[in-house]
CSV table of C-alpha atoms and ligand atoms in Angstrom, one decimal:
chain,number,residue,atom,x,y,z
A,22,MET,CA,95.9,118.4,-9.8
A,23,GLN,CA,98.5,121.3,-9.3
A,24,SER,CA,101.1,120.2,-6.7
A,25,ALA,CA,102.7,122.8,-4.5
A,26,TYR,CA,105.9,120.9,-4.5
A,27,ARG,CA,108.2,120.3,-7.4
A,28,PRO,CA,108.3,116.6,-8.8
A,29,ILE,CA,110.5,114.1,-6.8
A,30,ARG,CA,112.8,112.7,-8.8
A,31,ILE,CA,113.2,108.8,-8.8
A,32,GLY,CA,116.3,107.0,-10.1
A,33,LEU,CA,116.2,103.4,-10.9
A,34,LEU,CA,119.1,101.0,-10.9
A,35,GLY,CA,118.4,97.9,-12.8
A,36,ALA,CA,115.5,97.1,-15.1
A,37,GLY,CA,115.4,93.3,-15.0
A,38,SER,CA,112.3,91.3,-13.8
A,39,VAL,CA,111.4,93.7,-11.2
A,40,GLY,CA,112.9,97.0,-12.5
A,41,SER,CA,111.0,97.1,-15.7
A,42,GLN,CA,107.8,96.4,-13.8
A,43,VAL,CA,108.6,99.1,-11.4
A,44,ALA,CA,109.3,101.7,-14.3
A,45,LYS,CA,106.4,100.6,-16.3
A,46,LEU,CA,103.9,101.0,-13.4
A,47,LEU,CA,105.5,104.4,-12.3
A,48,ILE,CA,104.9,105.7,-15.7
A,49,GLU,CA,101.4,104.4,-16.4
A,50,ASN,CA,100.1,105.2,-12.8
A,51,GLN,CA,101.9,108.6,-12.5
A,52,SER,CA,98.9,110.7,-12.2
A,53,GLU,CA,97.2,108.5,-9.4
A,54,LEU,CA,100.5,108.2,-7.6
A,55,ALA,CA,101.0,112.0,-7.7
A,56,LYS,CA,97.6,112.3,-5.9
A,57,ARG,CA,98.4,109.6,-3.4
A,58,VAL,CA,101.8,111.6,-2.6
A,59,GLY,CA,100.9,114.9,-3.0
A,60,ALA,CA,103.7,115.5,-5.7
A,61,GLU,CA,104.6,114.2,-9.1
A,62,LEU,CA,107.0,111.3,-9.0
A,63,SER,CA,109.3,111.8,-12.1
A,64,LEU,CA,111.4,108.8,-13.2
A,65,THR,CA,114.4,110.6,-14.1
A,66,GLY,CA,116.8,107.7,-15.2
A,67,ILE,CA,117.4,104.1,-15.4
A,68,ALA,CA,120.9,102.6,-15.1
A,69,VAL,CA,121.6,99.1,-16.6
A,70,ARG,CA,124.4,97.1,-17.4
A,71,ASP,CA,123.9,96.6,-21.2
A,72,LEU,CA,121.6,99.2,-23.3
A,73,LYS,CA,120.6,96.4,-25.6
A,74,SER,CA,119.2,94.0,-23.3
A,75,LYS,CA,115.9,92.7,-23.8
A,76,ARG,CA,113.1,94.3,-21.2
A,77,ASP,CA,109.8,93.0,-20.0
A,78,ALA,CA,108.1,96.1,-20.8
A,79,GLU,CA,108.2,98.8,-23.2
A,80,LEU,CA,110.0,101.8,-21.8
A,81,PRO,CA,111.2,105.2,-23.1
A,82,ALA,CA,114.9,104.6,-24.5
A,83,GLU,CA,115.9,108.2,-23.5
A,84,LEU,CA,115.6,107.0,-19.7
A,85,PHE,CA,118.3,104.4,-20.0
A,86,THR,CA,122.1,104.8,-19.4
A,87,THR,CA,125.0,102.7,-18.3
A,88,ASP,CA,126.1,105.5,-16.2
A,89,ALA,CA,124.5,104.5,-12.7
A,90,GLU,CA,126.3,107.7,-10.8
A,91,SER,CA,124.5,110.1,-12.8
A,92,VAL,CA,121.2,108.4,-12.2
A,93,ILE,CA,121.9,108.5,-8.3
A,94,LEU,CA,123.2,111.8,-8.2
A,95,GLY,CA,120.4,113.3,-9.8
A,96,SER,CA,117.7,111.6,-7.8
A,97,ASP,CA,115.8,112.3,-4.4
A,98,ILE,CA,114.8,108.7,-4.2
A,99,VAL,CA,117.0,105.9,-5.7
A,100,ILE,CA,115.4,102.3,-6.3
A,101,GLU,CA,118.0,99.6,-6.4
A,102,LEU,CA,117.0,96.6,-8.2
A,103,ILE,CA,120.4,95.2,-9.6
A,104,GLY,CA,120.8,92.5,-6.9
A,105,GLY,CA,124.0,91.0,-5.5
A,106,ILE,CA,126.3,92.6,-2.9
A,107,GLU,CA,128.5,94.7,-5.3
A,108,PRO,CA,128.2,97.5,-6.9
A,109,ALA,CA,124.7,97.4,-5.3
A,110,LYS,CA,126.4,98.3,-1.8
A,111,THR,CA,128.6,100.9,-3.1
A,112,TRP,CA,125.8,102.5,-5.1
A,113,VAL,CA,123.3,102.5,-2.0
A,114,MET,CA,125.9,104.1,0.1
A,115,GLN,CA,126.5,106.7,-2.6
A,116,ALA,CA,122.6,107.5,-2.8
A,117,LEU,CA,122.4,107.8,0.9
A,118,ASN,CA,125.5,109.9,1.1
A,119,SER,CA,124.0,112.1,-1.6
A,120,GLY,CA,120.9,112.9,0.7
A,121,ALA,CA,118.6,110.3,-1.2
A,122,ASP,CA,116.3,107.9,0.5
A,123,VAL,CA,116.8,104.4,-0.9
A,124,ILE,CA,114.6,101.6,-1.8
A,125,THR,CA,115.7,98.1,-2.5
A,126,ALA,CA,114.5,94.4,-2.9
A,127,ASN,CA,118.0,93.2,-2.5
A,128,LYS,CA,117.7,90.6,0.7
A,129,ALA,CA,121.3,89.5,0.1
A,130,LEU,CA,122.5,93.0,0.7
A,131,ILE,CA,120.3,93.6,3.6
A,132,ALA,CA,121.2,90.4,5.2
A,133,ALA,CA,124.8,90.9,4.9
A,134,CYS,CA,125.3,94.6,5.2
A,135,GLY,CA,122.1,95.9,6.8
A,136,PRO,CA,123.7,97.0,10.1
A,137,GLU,CA,126.2,99.1,8.2
A,138,LEU,CA,123.8,100.6,5.8
A,139,PHE,CA,121.1,101.4,8.5
A,140,ALA,CA,123.6,103.1,10.6
A,141,LEU,CA,124.8,105.1,7.5
A,142,ALA,CA,121.1,106.1,6.8
A,143,ASP,CA,120.5,106.9,10.3
A,144,GLN,CA,123.7,109.1,10.6
A,145,LEU,CA,122.5,111.1,7.6
A,146,GLY,CA,118.8,111.2,8.4
A,147,ALA,CA,117.9,109.2,5.4
A,148,GLN,CA,115.7,106.0,5.1
A,149,LEU,CA,116.6,102.7,3.6
A,150,TYR,CA,113.2,100.8,2.8
A,151,PHE,CA,113.1,97.1,2.0
A,152,GLU,CA,109.6,95.7,2.0
A,153,ALA,CA,110.4,93.7,-1.2
A,154,ALA,CA,113.5,92.0,0.0
A,155,VAL,CA,111.1,89.2,2.1
A,156,ALA,CA,108.6,87.4,0.6
A,157,GLY,CA,107.8,89.8,-2.6
A,158,ALA,CA,104.5,91.1,-2.6
A,159,ILE,CA,103.7,90.2,0.9
A,160,PRO,CA,103.6,93.1,3.3
A,161,ILE,CA,105.6,91.6,6.3
A,162,ILE,CA,108.4,94.2,6.8
A,163,ARG,CA,106.2,97.0,8.0
A,164,PRO,CA,103.7,94.9,9.8
A,165,LEU,CA,106.9,93.7,11.8
A,166,ARG,CA,108.3,97.2,12.0
A,167,GLU,CA,105.4,99.1,12.6
A,168,SER,CA,101.9,97.2,13.1
A,169,LEU,CA,103.3,94.6,15.7
A,170,ALA,CA,106.0,97.3,17.2
A,171,GLY,CA,104.0,97.4,20.5
A,172,ASP,CA,103.7,93.6,20.9
A,173,ARG,CA,106.2,91.0,21.9
A,174,ILE,CA,106.7,88.5,19.0
A,175,ASP,CA,107.9,85.0,20.2
A,176,ARG,CA,108.4,83.2,16.8
A,177,VAL,CA,108.1,83.6,13.2
A,178,MET,CA,107.7,80.8,10.7
A,179,GLY,CA,108.1,81.3,6.8
A,180,ILE,CA,108.1,79.7,3.8
A,181,VAL,CA,110.0,82.4,2.1
A,182,ASN,CA,111.5,80.8,-1.0
A,183,GLY,CA,108.9,79.9,-3.8
A,184,THR,CA,111.2,77.8,-5.7
A,185,THR,CA,111.9,75.5,-3.0
A,186,ASN,CA,108.1,75.3,-2.0
A,187,PHE,CA,107.3,74.6,-5.6
A,188,ILE,CA,109.8,71.6,-5.9
A,189,LEU,CA,108.7,70.1,-2.4
A,190,ASP,CA,104.9,70.6,-3.3
A,191,ARG,CA,105.5,68.7,-6.6
A,192,MET,CA,107.3,65.9,-4.9
A,193,GLU,CA,104.2,65.6,-2.6
A,194,SER,CA,101.7,65.8,-5.4
A,195,THR,CA,103.3,63.7,-7.8
A,196,GLY,CA,105.7,61.5,-6.1
A,197,ALA,CA,108.4,62.9,-8.2
A,198,ASP,CA,111.9,62.7,-6.6
A,199,PHE,CA,114.1,65.9,-6.0
A,200,ASP,CA,115.7,65.9,-9.3
A,201,GLU,CA,112.5,65.4,-11.3
A,202,ALA,CA,111.0,68.1,-9.4
A,203,LEU,CA,113.8,70.4,-9.8
A,204,ALA,CA,113.9,69.8,-13.7
A,205,GLU,CA,110.3,70.8,-13.7
A,206,ALA,CA,110.8,74.0,-11.7
A,207,THR,CA,113.6,74.9,-14.2
A,208,ALA,CA,111.5,74.2,-17.2
A,209,LEU,CA,108.6,76.5,-15.7
A,210,GLY,CA,111.1,79.4,-14.8
A,211,TYR,CA,110.5,79.0,-11.1
A,212,ALA,CA,114.3,77.9,-10.8
A,213,GLU,CA,117.2,79.8,-12.0
A,214,ALA,CA,120.0,78.2,-14.4
A,215,ASP,CA,122.0,77.9,-11.2
A,216,PRO,CA,119.5,77.2,-8.4
A,217,THR,CA,122.2,76.8,-5.5
A,218,ALA,CA,121.0,80.1,-3.6
A,219,ASP,CA,117.6,78.5,-3.4
A,220,ILE,CA,117.9,74.7,-3.1
A,221,GLU,CA,120.9,75.0,-0.5
A,222,GLY,CA,118.6,77.4,1.7
A,223,PHE,CA,121.1,80.6,1.1
A,224,ASP,CA,118.2,82.8,0.0
A,225,ALA,CA,115.7,81.8,2.8
A,226,ALA,CA,118.7,82.3,5.4
A,227,SER,CA,119.0,85.9,4.2
A,228,LYS,CA,115.5,86.2,4.7
A,229,ALA,CA,115.4,84.6,8.2
A,230,ALA,CA,118.3,86.9,9.1
A,231,ILE,CA,116.2,89.9,8.2
A,232,LEU,CA,113.1,88.5,9.8
A,233,ALA,CA,114.8,87.7,13.1
A,234,SER,CA,116.5,91.2,13.3
A,235,LEU,CA,113.2,92.8,13.1
A,236,ALA,CA,111.0,90.5,15.2
A,237,PHE,CA,113.4,90.5,18.1
A,238,HIS,CA,115.2,94.1,17.5
A,239,SER,CA,118.6,92.4,17.6
A,240,GLU,CA,121.4,92.4,15.1
A,241,VAL,CA,121.1,88.8,13.4
A,242,PRO,CA,124.2,88.4,11.0
A,243,VAL,CA,123.3,85.8,8.2
A,244,GLU,CA,126.4,83.7,9.1
A,245,LYS,CA,124.4,83.0,12.5
A,246,VAL,CA,121.5,81.4,10.7
A,247,HIS,CA,121.4,77.6,10.8
A,248,ARG,CA,121.1,76.5,7.1
A,249,GLU,CA,120.2,73.4,5.6
A,250,GLY,CA,118.8,73.1,2.0
A,251,ILE,CA,116.3,70.5,0.5
A,252,THR,CA,118.6,68.6,-1.9
A,253,SER,CA,118.7,65.6,0.4
A,254,VAL,CA,114.9,65.4,0.8
A,255,THR,CA,113.9,62.1,-0.6
A,256,ALA,CA,110.6,61.1,-2.1
A,257,MET,CA,110.3,58.6,0.7
A,258,GLN,CA,110.6,61.1,3.2
A,259,ILE,CA,107.8,63.0,1.9
A,260,GLU,CA,105.6,60.0,1.4
A,261,THR,CA,106.4,58.7,4.9
A,262,ALA,CA,105.6,62.5,6.1
A,263,LYS,CA,102.2,62.5,4.4
A,264,GLN,CA,101.2,59.0,5.7
A,265,ALA,CA,101.7,60.3,9.0
A,266,GLY,CA,99.7,63.4,8.4
A,267,TYR,CA,102.6,65.9,7.9
A,268,ALA,CA,104.0,68.0,5.0
A,269,VAL,CA,107.6,68.6,4.4
A,270,LYS,CA,108.2,72.4,4.0
A,271,LEU,CA,111.4,74.3,4.0
A,272,LEU,CA,111.0,76.6,6.8
A,273,ALA,CA,112.8,79.7,8.1
A,274,ILE,CA,112.1,79.8,11.9
A,275,CYS,CA,113.2,82.6,14.1
A,276,GLU,CA,112.4,82.5,17.7
A,277,ARG,CA,113.4,83.3,21.3
A,278,VAL,CA,114.7,80.4,23.2
A,279,GLU,CA,114.7,79.6,26.8
A,280,SER,CA,118.3,80.8,27.6
A,281,GLY,CA,117.3,84.3,26.7
A,282,GLY,CA,118.6,84.8,23.2
A,283,LEU,CA,117.4,83.9,19.6
A,284,VAL,CA,117.7,81.3,17.1
A,285,ALA,CA,117.4,81.6,13.4
A,286,ARG,CA,117.2,78.4,11.3
A,287,VAL,CA,116.3,77.1,7.8
A,288,HIS,CA,115.7,73.5,7.2
A,289,PRO,CA,113.3,71.1,5.8
A,290,THR,CA,110.6,70.7,8.5
A,291,LEU,CA,107.4,68.5,9.3
A,292,ILE,CA,104.5,70.5,9.6
A,293,PRO,CA,101.1,68.8,10.5
A,294,LEU,CA,98.6,69.0,7.2
A,295,GLU,CA,96.4,71.1,9.2
A,296,HIS,CA,98.8,73.8,10.0
A,297,PRO,CA,98.1,76.8,7.8
A,298,LEU,CA,101.4,76.8,6.4
A,299,ALA,CA,101.0,73.1,5.2
A,300,ALA,CA,98.5,74.7,2.9
A,301,VAL,CA,100.9,77.1,1.3
A,302,ARG,CA,101.2,75.3,-2.4
A,303,GLY,CA,103.3,75.9,-5.6
A,304,ALA,CA,105.5,78.8,-5.5
A,305,TYR,CA,103.7,80.6,-2.9
A,306,ASN,CA,105.1,82.3,0.2
A,307,ALA,CA,103.7,82.9,3.8
A,308,VAL,CA,105.0,84.1,7.0
A,309,PHE,CA,103.3,83.0,10.2
A,310,VAL,CA,103.9,84.9,13.2
A,311,GLU,CA,103.4,84.2,17.1
A,312,ALA,CA,102.7,87.5,19.0
A,313,GLN,CA,101.9,87.6,22.6
A,314,SER,CA,99.0,89.8,22.5
A,315,ALA,CA,98.0,89.6,18.6
A,316,GLY,CA,98.3,85.8,18.7
A,317,ARG,CA,98.9,83.8,15.6
A,318,LEU,CA,98.9,85.9,12.2
A,319,MET,CA,99.6,84.6,8.8
A,320,PHE,CA,100.8,86.7,5.8
A,321,TYR,CA,100.3,84.9,2.6
A,322,GLY,CA,100.7,85.6,-1.1
A,323,ALA,CA,103.2,85.9,-4.1
A,324,GLY,CA,106.9,85.6,-3.0
A,325,ALA,CA,108.2,86.7,-6.3
A,326,GLY,CA,107.5,87.9,-9.6
A,327,GLY,CA,108.0,91.1,-11.6
A,328,PRO,CA,104.7,92.9,-11.1
A,329,GLU,CA,104.1,91.2,-7.8
A,330,THR,CA,107.3,92.4,-6.3
A,331,ALA,CA,107.1,95.9,-8.0
A,332,SER,CA,103.9,96.4,-5.8
A,333,ALA,CA,105.6,96.4,-2.8
A,334,ILE,CA,108.5,98.6,-4.2
A,335,LEU,CA,106.0,101.1,-5.2
A,336,GLY,CA,104.4,101.0,-1.6
A,337,ASP,CA,107.8,101.9,-0.3
A,338,LEU,CA,108.1,104.5,-2.9
A,339,VAL,CA,104.9,106.4,-1.7
A,340,SER,CA,106.0,106.1,1.9
A,341,ALA,CA,109.6,107.4,1.0
A,342,ALA,CA,108.0,110.1,-1.1
A,343,LYS,CA,105.5,111.3,1.4
A,344,ARG,CA,108.6,111.4,4.0
A,345,HIS,CA,110.6,113.3,1.4
A,346,LEU,CA,107.7,116.1,1.6
A,347,ALA,CA,106.8,116.0,5.3
A,348,GLY,CA,110.6,115.9,6.6
A,349,GLY,CA,111.4,114.4,9.7
A,350,PRO,CA,113.6,111.6,11.0
A,351,GLY,CA,113.5,108.2,9.2
A,352,LEU,CA,112.2,105.2,10.9
A,353,ALA,CA,115.5,103.9,12.4
A,354,ASP,CA,115.8,100.2,12.8
A,355,SER,CA,115.9,99.5,16.5
A,356,THR,CA,118.3,96.6,17.8
A,357,HIS,CA,118.1,97.9,21.1
A,358,ALA,CA,117.1,94.3,22.6
A,359,ASN,CA,120.4,93.0,21.4
A,360,LEU,CA,119.7,89.3,21.8
A,361,GLU,CA,122.3,86.9,20.8
A,362,ALA,CA,121.9,84.9,17.8
A,363,LEU,CA,122.6,81.2,19.3
A,364,PRO,CA,123.4,78.1,17.5
A,365,VAL,CA,120.7,75.5,16.5
A,366,GLN,CA,121.7,73.3,19.5
A,367,PHE,CA,119.7,75.8,21.8
A,368,VAL,CA,116.5,74.7,20.1
A,369,ASN,CA,114.4,72.1,21.6
A,370,THR,CA,111.6,70.6,19.2
A,371,ARG,CA,110.3,67.1,18.0
A,372,PHE,CA,111.8,65.1,15.7
A,373,GLN,CA,111.0,62.2,13.1
A,374,ILE,CA,113.7,59.6,12.7
A,375,THR,CA,113.4,57.1,10.1
A,376,LEU,CA,115.8,54.0,10.6
A,377,GLU,CA,116.5,50.9,9.0
A,378,VAL,CA,117.1,48.1,11.3
A,379,ARG,CA,117.8,44.4,11.3
A,380,ASP,CA,114.4,42.6,11.7
A,381,LYS,CA,115.3,40.2,14.5
A,382,ALA,CA,113.9,39.9,18.2
A,383,GLY,CA,114.8,42.5,20.8
A,384,VAL,CA,115.7,45.3,18.3
A,385,LEU,CA,113.0,47.4,19.2
A,386,ALA,CA,113.8,47.5,22.8
A,387,LYS,CA,117.5,48.2,22.1
A,388,ILE,CA,116.6,51.2,20.1
A,389,ALA,CA,114.1,52.4,22.7
A,390,SER,CA,116.9,52.2,25.3
A,391,VAL,CA,119.1,54.3,23.1
A,392,PHE,CA,116.7,57.0,23.1
A,393,ALA,CA,115.9,56.8,26.8
A,394,GLY,CA,119.6,56.6,27.6
A,395,HIS,CA,120.1,60.1,26.1
A,396,GLY,CA,116.8,61.4,27.7
A,397,VAL,CA,114.7,61.7,24.4
A,398,SER,CA,111.3,60.4,25.0
A,399,VAL,CA,109.6,58.5,22.4
A,400,GLU,CA,106.0,59.4,21.1
A,401,THR,CA,105.2,56.8,18.6
A,402,VAL,CA,107.0,54.1,16.5
A,403,GLN,CA,105.8,52.9,13.4
A,404,GLN,CA,107.1,49.6,11.7
A,405,SER,CA,107.0,48.7,8.1
A,406,VAL,CA,109.1,46.4,5.8
A,407,ALA,CA,112.3,47.3,4.3
A,408,PRO,CA,114.1,45.8,1.4
A,409,ASN,CA,116.8,43.2,2.1
A,410,ASN,CA,115.0,41.7,5.4
A,411,ALA,CA,115.3,44.8,7.2
A,412,ALA,CA,112.5,46.6,9.0
A,413,LEU,CA,111.6,50.4,8.7
A,414,LEU,CA,111.0,52.2,11.9
A,415,THR,CA,109.6,55.6,11.9
A,416,ILE,CA,110.0,57.2,15.4
A,417,MET,CA,108.1,60.6,16.6
A,418,THR,CA,109.8,62.1,19.6
A,419,HIS,CA,108.5,64.2,22.4
A,420,VAL,CA,110.0,67.6,22.8
A,421,ALA,CA,114.2,67.2,23.0
A,422,SER,CA,117.0,69.1,22.7
A,423,GLU,CA,119.1,69.3,19.5
A,424,ARG,CA,122.1,68.1,21.7
A,425,ASP,CA,120.4,65.2,23.0
A,426,LEU,CA,119.0,64.3,19.7
A,427,GLU,CA,122.6,64.5,17.9
A,428,ALA,CA,123.9,62.2,20.6
A,429,VAL,CA,121.0,59.6,19.8
A,430,VAL,CA,121.7,59.6,16.2
A,431,ALA,CA,125.4,59.1,16.8
A,432,ALA,CA,124.5,56.1,19.1
A,433,LEU,CA,122.1,54.6,16.6
A,434,GLU,CA,124.7,55.0,13.8
A,435,ALA,CA,127.2,53.0,16.0
A,436,ASP,CA,124.8,50.2,17.1
A,437,ASP,CA,125.0,47.2,15.0
A,438,SER,CA,121.4,46.5,14.6
A,439,VAL,CA,120.9,49.6,12.8
A,440,VAL,CA,121.4,49.2,9.2
A,441,LEU,CA,121.0,53.1,8.4
A,442,VAL,CA,119.5,56.2,9.9
A,443,ALA,CA,117.7,57.2,6.9
A,444,SER,CA,116.3,60.5,7.9
A,445,VAL,CA,116.2,62.8,10.8
A,446,ILE,CA,113.8,65.8,10.3
A,447,ARG,CA,112.5,68.2,12.8
A,448,VAL,CA,108.9,68.8,13.4
A,449,GLU,CA,107.0,72.1,14.0
A,450,GLY,CA,103.5,73.5,14.4
A,451,LEU,CA,102.0,71.0,16.8
B,526,LIG,N1,112.6,88.6,-9.6
B,526,LIG,C1,111.7,88.5,-8.4
B,526,LIG,O1,110.7,88.0,-8.4
B,526,LIG,C2,112.3,89.2,-7.1
B,526,LIG,C3,111.5,89.0,-6.0
B,526,LIG,C4,111.9,89.7,-4.8
B,526,LIG,C5,113.0,90.4,-4.8
B,526,LIG,N2,113.8,90.4,-5.9
B,526,LIG,C6,115.2,91.2,-5.8
B,526,LIG,O2,115.1,92.1,-6.7
B,526,LIG,C7,116.4,92.4,-7.1
B,526,LIG,C8,116.2,92.4,-8.8
B,526,LIG,O3,116.0,91.2,-9.2
B,526,LIG,P1,115.5,90.9,-10.8
B,526,LIG,O4,114.9,89.4,-10.7
B,526,LIG,O5,114.7,92.1,-11.2
B,526,LIG,O6,117.1,90.9,-11.2
B,526,LIG,P2,117.4,90.8,-13.1
B,526,LIG,O7,116.0,90.3,-13.7
B,526,LIG,O8,118.5,90.0,-13.0
B,526,LIG,O9,117.6,92.3,-13.2
B,526,LIG,C9,118.9,92.9,-12.9
B,526,LIG,C10,119.0,94.3,-13.4
B,526,LIG,O10,120.2,95.0,-12.9
B,526,LIG,C11,120.9,95.2,-14.0
B,526,LIG,N3,122.5,95.3,-13.4
B,526,LIG,C12,122.8,94.0,-13.0
B,526,LIG,N4,124.2,94.4,-12.7
B,526,LIG,C13,124.5,95.6,-12.9
B,526,LIG,C14,125.6,96.6,-13.0
B,526,LIG,N5,126.7,96.1,-12.7
B,526,LIG,N6,125.4,97.8,-13.6
B,526,LIG,C15,124.1,98.2,-14.0
B,526,LIG,N7,123.3,97.5,-14.1
B,526,LIG,C16,123.3,96.2,-13.5
B,526,LIG,C17,120.7,94.4,-15.1
B,526,LIG,O11,121.0,95.3,-16.4
B,526,LIG,P3,120.7,94.4,-17.8
B,526,LIG,O12,119.5,94.2,-18.0
B,526,LIG,O13,121.2,95.3,-18.7
B,526,LIG,O14,121.7,93.2,-17.7
B,526,LIG,C18,119.0,94.3,-14.9
B,526,LIG,O15,118.7,95.3,-15.7
B,526,LIG,C19,117.3,91.4,-6.7
B,526,LIG,O16,117.9,91.8,-5.7
B,526,LIG,C20,116.5,90.4,-6.2
B,526,LIG,O17,116.9,89.6,-5.1
B,526,LIG,C21,113.5,89.8,-7.1
């Protein structure tokens, strides 16, 4: 097909796990992509840190350079796949300033600097695409930005980090403790040499900030996302949860709260085994959306991986290239609702509390009175035997506020009939 348009020049920054697959697919599928877009997509340069680094795909050596600026300035569309804040931010701004549209998979950058970058793109009439920044191959950014743009979203709950889902899943299916499951995840390549960003919930918090800002049309700085990782999740907690009919998942939860603002939080959560998110095993991701008219929707698939993430990048590329030909303004990010991102204390939810208590008469009544004294209603109590003549109580509450629950935990810790508050975990999806 002879196109009426000159080729669209694509510059790639980074050729690691994702970048090398993007370059490979761009070259392999060149003629099909040209038909879909209506113009040829020409990969004109690939900027990397070290020309000698080993690549996951065989790519033409002449495309490679360490001069990122020359790639940026010679492109109509720049794809940023180096990760981190700097130099990614400087280069994205340089690309936008030069008149290029930008595609990125960089959740850390979008979560930390999104408002600044979107404002710049808006001012320049350029577009910043980031479908791959949340949940890899799963289309979730475009559904939130476009498909659900006419609805009111009340809540988004996601398993958005494959490493932590793999670890929790292995703990559940094999009985392994956290360290064993992390070692397995590292050996299989699911966890990086430094797993902090995943296991401490930083990666999921960046994604929660992005999801919340899109779902609620508001700016949500990543520092406002409540974050707890999975390092303190124990094999005992997972077993207790399983016996009670729950799975433990690291969820990113973004919701409107009664006071009128929003809360975004990331923490280990109990969800009933029959909830669709409980069926998300291994390193898979899923995002569960509750919207006023559409009801409940779930988006499921691979949250990472070179070719999988490259699929989302190429989807953005086709959109960007079509817009390049058709012209017109970009899809500006709407933050008009301006809901305040509130601390986790504004959330009302259920809790499961596991306590080691002294096994003597009257203790149960005393514990119950601590809950009642702070207005927290108890739904069920299960008692089992703990070591050292103690009893283990697993208490499920009705919906309670974080503030009241914090007061209950403080009172329990000060109570001489309580040996240990072994676990406090929020419960969602009931
Ligand atoms: N991997 C996934 O499954 C996945 C999924 C979703 C989103 N993402 C996001 O996609 C982005 C890329 O991830 P990745 O896994 O492909 O990363 P990666 O494998 O570490 O690759 C990074 C690439 O960037 C290049 N680079 C790094 N710093 C540079 C610098 N200062 N100047 C020039 N080039 C530089 C590296 O060059 P050398 O090769 O020469 O070192 C490498 O080619 C990240 O934002 C990540 O969060 C990744």
